[in-house]
Amino acid sequence: MRIPEPFVLPIIVDNSAPITINAQIVEQIKLLIATGELHPGDALPTVTQLAKHLGV
């Protein structure tokens, strides 16, 4: 049985930004929570899934 993948988060990273990719991801997830796009109990992608999606 295949486990369904969590939805893809609308996160974009900028390799030329002065902050680390990790910090960019954290800030964008915080924004998704603050704007109500992420709710308690929402599934998040694994590190591997997120890295693959972001191409890092």
XYZ file of C-alpha atoms in Angstrom:
56
model
C 0.000 0.000 0.000
C 1.396 3.360 -1.023
C 1.247 6.159 1.521
C -0.118 9.329 -0.115
C 2.318 12.211 -0.256
C 1.388 15.380 1.617
C 0.382 18.356 -0.445
C 3.152 20.447 -1.939
C 3.863 23.558 0.095
C 4.032 26.809 -1.873
C 7.659 27.413 -0.920
C 10.315 28.936 -3.143
C 13.989 29.209 -2.238
C 16.509 31.666 -3.637
C 20.055 30.323 -3.718
C 21.421 33.851 -4.108
C 19.580 35.223 -1.052
C 21.706 36.404 1.875
C 19.953 33.963 4.244
C 20.309 30.189 4.291
C 17.885 27.906 2.506
C 16.863 26.486 5.897
C 15.990 29.972 7.169
C 14.030 30.718 3.992
C 11.973 27.544 4.448
C 11.333 28.250 8.140
C 10.181 31.806 7.421
C 7.869 30.678 4.631
C 6.308 27.950 6.800
C 5.765 30.525 9.565
C 4.034 32.761 7.016
C 1.816 29.882 5.847
C 0.766 29.321 9.465
C 0.204 33.035 10.120
C -1.954 33.419 7.002
C -4.005 30.333 7.819
C -2.804 28.282 4.864
C -1.411 25.690 7.299
C -3.552 24.429 10.156
C -2.907 22.238 13.192
C -2.757 18.630 12.046
C -1.926 19.433 8.411
C 0.561 17.000 6.923
C 3.977 18.351 6.054
C 6.315 16.818 3.517
C 9.311 14.881 4.728
C 12.729 16.496 4.414
C 13.418 14.277 1.410
C 10.145 15.201 -0.306
C 10.681 18.904 0.321
C 14.283 18.791 -0.908
C 13.195 16.986 -4.071
C 10.387 19.499 -4.678
C 12.729 22.463 -4.153
C 15.591 20.917 -6.091
C 18.095 21.239 -3.260
